[in-house]
PDB file of C-alpha atoms in Angstrom:
ATOM      1  CA  UNK X   1     135.312  96.231 103.276  1.00 48.00           C
ATOM      2  CA  UNK X   2     131.826  97.571 102.502  1.00 56.00           C
ATOM      3  CA  UNK X   3     132.322  97.857  98.714  1.00 58.00           C
ATOM      4  CA  UNK X   4     133.303  94.176  98.689  1.00 53.00           C
ATOM      5  CA  UNK X   5     130.091  93.253 100.534  1.00 55.00           C
ATOM      6  CA  UNK X   6     127.891  95.621  98.466  1.00 62.00           C
ATOM      7  CA  UNK X   7     128.865  94.167  95.098  1.00 62.00           C
ATOM      8  CA  UNK X   8     127.150  90.786  95.694  1.00 68.00           C
ATOM      9  CA  UNK X   9     123.865  92.580  96.488  1.00 71.00           C
ATOM     10  CA  UNK X  10     123.555  93.150  92.727  1.00 71.00           C
ATOM     11  CA  UNK X  11     124.446  89.593  91.685  1.00 70.00           C
ATOM     12  CA  UNK X  12     121.779  87.083  90.772  1.00 76.00           C
ATOM     13  CA  UNK X  13     122.328  83.412  91.528  1.00 78.00           C
ATOM     14  CA  UNK X  14     120.470  80.164  92.032  1.00 77.00           C
ATOM     15  CA  UNK X  15     118.142  80.488  95.035  1.00 74.00           C
ATOM     16  CA  UNK X  16     119.697  83.935  95.528  1.00 83.00           C
ATOM     17  CA  UNK X  17     122.519  82.461  97.611  1.00 90.00           C
ATOM     18  CA  UNK X  18     125.079  85.140  96.718  1.00 88.00           C
ATOM     19  CA  UNK X  19     122.799  88.057  97.569  1.00 89.00           C
ATOM     20  CA  UNK X  20     121.537  86.285 100.699  1.00 89.00           C
ATOM     21  CA  UNK X  21     125.116  85.620 101.809  1.00 90.00           C
ATOM     22  CA  UNK X  22     125.994  89.284 101.348  1.00 89.00           C
ATOM     23  CA  UNK X  23     122.995  90.315 103.449  1.00 92.00           C
ATOM     24  CA  UNK X  24     123.878  87.744 106.101  1.00 91.00           C
ATOM     25  CA  UNK X  25     127.441  89.090 106.169  1.00 89.00           C
ATOM     26  CA  UNK X  26     126.244  92.659 106.576  1.00 88.00           C
ATOM     27  CA  UNK X  27     123.868  91.561 109.335  1.00 91.00           C
ATOM     28  CA  UNK X  28     126.705  89.849 111.176  1.00 91.00           C
ATOM     29  CA  UNK X  29     128.497  93.192 111.451  1.00 90.00           C
ATOM     30  CA  UNK X  30     125.605  94.465 113.639  1.00 91.00           C
ATOM     31  CA  UNK X  31     126.464  97.972 112.530  1.00 92.00           C
ATOM     32  CA  UNK X  32     123.524 100.374 113.047  1.00 93.00           C
ATOM     33  CA  UNK X  33     124.745 102.360 110.030  1.00 92.00           C
ATOM     34  CA  UNK X  34     123.648  99.411 107.862  1.00 93.00           C
ATOM     35  CA  UNK X  35     120.012  99.484 109.060  1.00 96.00           C
ATOM     36  CA  UNK X  36     118.750 101.481 106.074  1.00 95.00           C
ATOM     37  CA  UNK X  37     120.357  99.092 103.613  1.00 94.00           C
ATOM     38  CA  UNK X  38     118.919  96.060 105.421  1.00 96.00           C
ATOM     39  CA  UNK X  39     115.508  97.765 105.333  1.00 97.00           C
ATOM     40  CA  UNK X  40     115.835  98.186 101.570  1.00 95.00           C
ATOM     41  CA  UNK X  41     116.762  94.502 101.218  1.00 95.00           C
ATOM     42  CA  UNK X  42     113.778  93.385 103.297  1.00 97.00           C
ATOM     43  CA  UNK X  43     111.306  94.526 100.626  1.00 97.00           C
ATOM     44  CA  UNK X  44     110.576  93.635  97.014  1.00 95.00           C
ATOM     45  CA  UNK X  45     112.138  93.253  94.490  1.00 93.00           C
ATOM     46  CA  UNK X  46     114.451  91.173  96.684  1.00 93.00           C
ATOM     47  CA  UNK X  47     113.595  87.468  96.810  1.00 93.00           C
ATOM     48  CA  UNK X  48     112.270  85.676  99.863  1.00 95.00           C
ATOM     49  CA  UNK X  49     115.637  84.218 101.008  1.00 94.00           C
ATOM     50  CA  UNK X  50     117.316  87.635 100.844  1.00 94.00           C
ATOM     51  CA  UNK X  51     114.377  89.313 102.540  1.00 97.00           C
ATOM     52  CA  UNK X  52     114.397  86.740 105.352  1.00 96.00           C
ATOM     53  CA  UNK X  53     118.071  87.416 106.123  1.00 95.00           C
ATOM     54  CA  UNK X  54     117.445  91.165 106.018  1.00 96.00           C
ATOM     55  CA  UNK X  55     114.530  90.864 108.471  1.00 98.00           C
ATOM     56  CA  UNK X  56     116.653  88.830 110.885  1.00 96.00           C
ATOM     57  CA  UNK X  57     119.472  91.338 110.574  1.00 95.00           C
ATOM     58  CA  UNK X  58     117.125  94.242 111.248  1.00 97.00           C
ATOM     59  CA  UNK X  59     115.764  92.570 114.366  1.00 96.00           C
ATOM     60  CA  UNK X  60     119.305  92.392 115.747  1.00 94.00           C
ATOM     61  CA  UNK X  61     119.588  96.168 115.317  1.00 95.00           C
ATOM     62  CA  UNK X  62     116.241  97.009 116.961  1.00 94.00           C
ATOM     63  CA  UNK X  63     117.757  97.977 120.299  1.00 91.00           C
ATOM     64  CA  UNK X  64     120.109 100.489 118.680  1.00 90.00           C
ATOM     65  CA  UNK X  65     117.863 102.018 116.028  1.00 94.00           C
ATOM     66  CA  UNK X  66     114.403 103.328 116.924  1.00 94.00           C
ATOM     67  CA  UNK X  67     113.199 103.035 113.294  1.00 96.00           C
ATOM     68  CA  UNK X  68     113.566  99.262 113.090  1.00 97.00           C
ATOM     69  CA  UNK X  69     110.431  98.245 115.029  1.00 98.00           C
ATOM     70  CA  UNK X  70     108.306 100.509 112.818  1.00 97.00           C
ATOM     71  CA  UNK X  71     109.927  99.116 109.686  1.00 98.00           C
ATOM     72  CA  UNK X  72     109.376  95.531 110.776  1.00 98.00           C
ATOM     73  CA  UNK X  73     105.810  96.254 111.872  1.00 98.00           C
ATOM     74  CA  UNK X  74     105.034  97.653 108.415  1.00 98.00           C
ATOM     75  CA  UNK X  75     106.154  94.319 106.925  1.00 98.00           C
ATOM     76  CA  UNK X  76     103.307  92.599 108.798  1.00 98.00           C
ATOM     77  CA  UNK X  77     101.180  93.720 105.811  1.00 97.00           C
ATOM     78  CA  UNK X  78     103.362  91.841 103.304  1.00 97.00           C
ATOM     79  CA  UNK X  79     101.471  89.525 100.935  1.00 97.00           C
ATOM     80  CA  UNK X  80     104.122  86.776 101.332  1.00 97.00           C
ATOM     81  CA  UNK X  81     103.126  84.666 104.346  1.00 97.00           C
ATOM     82  CA  UNK X  82     106.714  83.453 104.790  1.00 98.00           C
ATOM     83  CA  UNK X  83     107.904  87.036 105.207  1.00 98.00           C
ATOM     84  CA  UNK X  84     105.102  87.784 107.680  1.00 98.00           C
ATOM     85  CA  UNK X  85     105.941  84.712 109.769  1.00 98.00           C
ATOM     86  CA  UNK X  86     109.613  85.697 109.818  1.00 98.00           C
ATOM     87  CA  UNK X  87     108.775  89.260 110.811  1.00 98.00           C
ATOM     88  CA  UNK X  88     106.470  88.094 113.607  1.00 98.00           C
ATOM     89  CA  UNK X  89     109.202  85.819 114.982  1.00 98.00           C
ATOM     90  CA  UNK X  90     111.798  88.563 114.693  1.00 98.00           C
ATOM     91  CA  UNK X  91     109.578  91.063 116.503  1.00 98.00           C
ATOM     92  CA  UNK X  92     109.103  88.529 119.286  1.00 97.00           C
ATOM     93  CA  UNK X  93     112.873  88.077 119.612  1.00 96.00           C
ATOM     94  CA  UNK X  94     113.354  91.825 120.027  1.00 96.00           C
ATOM     95  CA  UNK X  95     111.147  91.721 123.161  1.00 96.00           C
ATOM     96  CA  UNK X  96     110.275  95.347 122.367  1.00 96.00           C
ATOM     97  CA  UNK X  97     106.861  96.461 123.621  1.00 96.00           C
ATOM     98  CA  UNK X  98     106.497  98.878 120.691  1.00 97.00           C
ATOM     99  CA  UNK X  99     105.778  95.830 118.509  1.00 98.00           C
ATOM    100  CA  UNK X 100     102.729  94.768 120.544  1.00 98.00           C
ATOM    101  CA  UNK X 101     100.056  96.913 118.804  1.00 98.00           C
ATOM    102  CA  UNK X 102     101.009  95.631 115.350  1.00 98.00           C
ATOM    103  CA  UNK X 103     101.226  92.018 116.483  1.00 98.00           C
ATOM    104  CA  UNK X 104      97.914  92.207 118.333  1.00 98.00           C
ATOM    105  CA  UNK X 105      96.198  93.804 115.337  1.00 98.00           C
ATOM    106  CA  UNK X 106      97.517  91.098 113.000  1.00 98.00           C
ATOM    107  CA  UNK X 107      96.490  88.350 115.424  1.00 98.00           C
ATOM    108  CA  UNK X 108      92.972  89.771 115.661  1.00 98.00           C
ATOM    109  CA  UNK X 109      92.389  90.276 111.931  1.00 98.00           C
ATOM    110  CA  UNK X 110      94.013  87.189 110.394  1.00 98.00           C
ATOM    111  CA  UNK X 111      92.155  84.009 109.563  1.00 97.00           C
ATOM    112  CA  UNK X 112      95.456  82.148 109.103  1.00 97.00           C
ATOM    113  CA  UNK X 113      95.975  79.861 112.100  1.00 97.00           C
ATOM    114  CA  UNK X 114      99.778  79.743 111.646  1.00 98.00           C
ATOM    115  CA  UNK X 115     100.057  83.517 111.610  1.00 98.00           C
ATOM    116  CA  UNK X 116      97.727  83.753 114.609  1.00 98.00           C
ATOM    117  CA  UNK X 117      99.812  81.200 116.563  1.00 98.00           C
ATOM    118  CA  UNK X 118     103.092  82.944 115.697  1.00 98.00           C
ATOM    119  CA  UNK X 119     101.580  86.259 116.833  1.00 98.00           C
ATOM    120  CA  UNK X 120     100.428  84.794 120.144  1.00 98.00           C
ATOM    121  CA  UNK X 121     103.883  83.323 120.772  1.00 97.00           C
ATOM    122  CA  UNK X 122     105.622  86.609 119.897  1.00 98.00           C
ATOM    123  CA  UNK X 123     103.247  88.608 122.107  1.00 98.00           C
ATOM    124  CA  UNK X 124     103.833  86.222 125.015  1.00 97.00           C
ATOM    125  CA  UNK X 125     107.595  86.454 124.547  1.00 97.00           C
ATOM    126  CA  UNK X 126     107.513  90.251 124.514  1.00 97.00           C
ATOM    127  CA  UNK X 127     105.305  90.413 127.597  1.00 97.00           C
ATOM    128  CA  UNK X 128     107.455  87.887 129.429  1.00 95.00           C
ATOM    129  CA  UNK X 129     110.629  89.784 128.514  1.00 87.00           C
ATOM    130  CA  UNK X 130     109.199  93.078 129.759  1.00 70.00           C
ATOM    131  CA  UNK X 131     108.368  91.745 133.218  1.00 66.00           C
ATOM    132  CA  UNK X 132     111.028  91.972 135.915  1.00 59.00           C
ATOM    133  CA  UNK X 133     112.298  88.556 137.044  1.00 57.00           C
ATOM    134  CA  UNK X 134     110.540  87.084 140.081  1.00 60.00           C
ATOM    135  CA  UNK X 135     112.584  86.459 143.208  1.00 56.00           C
ATOM    136  CA  UNK X 136     112.302  83.646 145.705  1.00 55.00           C
ATOM    137  CA  UNK X 137     114.297  82.731 148.768  1.00 52.00           C
ATOM    138  CA  UNK X 138     116.783  79.891 148.623  1.00 54.00           C
ATOM    139  CA  UNK X 139     117.379  77.430 151.464  1.00 57.00           C
ATOM    140  CA  UNK X 140     120.056  79.724 152.825  1.00 58.00           C
ATOM    141  CA  UNK X 141     117.705  82.694 152.826  1.00 55.00           C
ATOM    142  CA  UNK X 142     119.340  84.652 149.997  1.00 52.00           C
ATOM    143  CA  UNK X 143     117.145  85.720 147.091  1.00 53.00           C
ATOM    144  CA  UNK X 144     117.435  83.841 143.799  1.00 53.00           C
ATOM    145  CA  UNK X 145     116.034  84.628 140.374  1.00 51.00           C
ATOM    146  CA  UNK X 146     113.270  82.382 139.125  1.00 51.00           C
ATOM    147  CA  UNK X 147     112.364  81.938 135.482  1.00 50.00           C
ATOM    148  CA  UNK X 148     108.769  82.912 134.836  1.00 45.00           C
TER     149      UNK X 148
END
């Protein structure tokens, strides 16, 4: 099936829908063997729509491939603000503490209020996800999980 999905990566179309669809399809497989190809698609010369799908696909592979957080963190330097915002959101969804230094550095150096806000939200999500759930007693005396 992979040759069928690879062919559209070379096709140009209006708003890059064919290439973006191929990347979305590859991402849906959640196959760690595809991480390198998604990484390639997340950078120029691919267009923004294709890159956005590749970034989302990479974030879904972060738990299974140690390289992904580093790859995504390097995209925080991208000149396209839309890519940066997508990467920040994706890093937050991974809830991986390895992303914190890059997100904190971007938050501290940027003058862009949107980027700063996205970074703060992603950092909060990662920190919240890394904390163990709090327990409280129910009326019957058995412990219950409480959302933080």
